[in-house]
Phi, psi and omega in degrees: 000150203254166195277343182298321160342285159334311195271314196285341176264323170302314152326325181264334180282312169286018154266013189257347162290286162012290169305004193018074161243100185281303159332291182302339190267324150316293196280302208291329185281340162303287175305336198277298182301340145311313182295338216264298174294011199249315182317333196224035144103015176295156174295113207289000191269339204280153187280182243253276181314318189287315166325302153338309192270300177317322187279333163240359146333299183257037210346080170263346195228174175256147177296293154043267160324287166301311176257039159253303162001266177300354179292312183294336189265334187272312180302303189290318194284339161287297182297000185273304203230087175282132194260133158344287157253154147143175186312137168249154175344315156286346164266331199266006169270012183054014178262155184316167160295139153324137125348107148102007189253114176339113137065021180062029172272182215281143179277131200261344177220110191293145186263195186300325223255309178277336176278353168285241182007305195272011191246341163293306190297317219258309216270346172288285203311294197281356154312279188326302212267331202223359180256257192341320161295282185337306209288283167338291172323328208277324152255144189244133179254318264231359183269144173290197205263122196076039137269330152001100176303000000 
């Protein structure tokens, strides 16, 4: 997969933010971040996390990086299946509890404020892996001086 592929799925999950479909902008930012590790030689039989870990294991990714990675993945895995009991979003996004959420306990539906946070954490990640190289590339430092075109 080309990283415009990549870019062009992301392009679809914000426009499903866009739409304040929030719940839906979690999981597509999951899914984008999936296409993206399988793009860059993760083991395609491994669930998400093992991906995840595998990129940086194998330093394709930054520890950084590996944990924006999972904030997204943790994110998209709420909004996709909002859990009875266990940590809610706001805890695994480092953000306050929802308004209205018992005693800051888990959040059953992501709002605006956490599907913001993971669609910023999935815009790092592919900042990083797939804008910044092309950007770097684009200039040469490395000629001497008045040779410049």
């Amino acid at each position: 997969m080309h990283d415009s592929k990549v870019r062009s799925r992301l392009k679809a999950r914000l426009t499903k933010f866009a739409a304040e479909l929030c719940g839906a902008t979690a999981e597509m930012c999951r899914r984008a971040l999936e296409a993206s590790c399988l793009d860059l030689g993760a083991p395609k039989k491994k669930v998400l996390e093992d991906m995840i870990d595998w990129l940086e294991a194998n330093r394709q990714i930054t520890p950084f990086l590996q944990h924006a990675a999972h904030k997204v993945r943790l994110g998209g895995n709420r909004g996709a299946h909002p859990p009875a009991d266990g940590p809610g979003i706001s805890s695994v996004a480092g953000l306050p509890p929802q308004a209205g959420s018992a005693h800051g306990g888990p959040v059953e539906k992501i709002g605006k404020e956490h599907a913001e946070a993971i669609v910023d954490f999935t815009r790092h990640f592919f900042q990083h892996l797939y804008v910044g190289p092309k950007q770097l590339a684009k200039y040469d430092f490395t000629r001497p001086k008045g040779t410049d075109s």
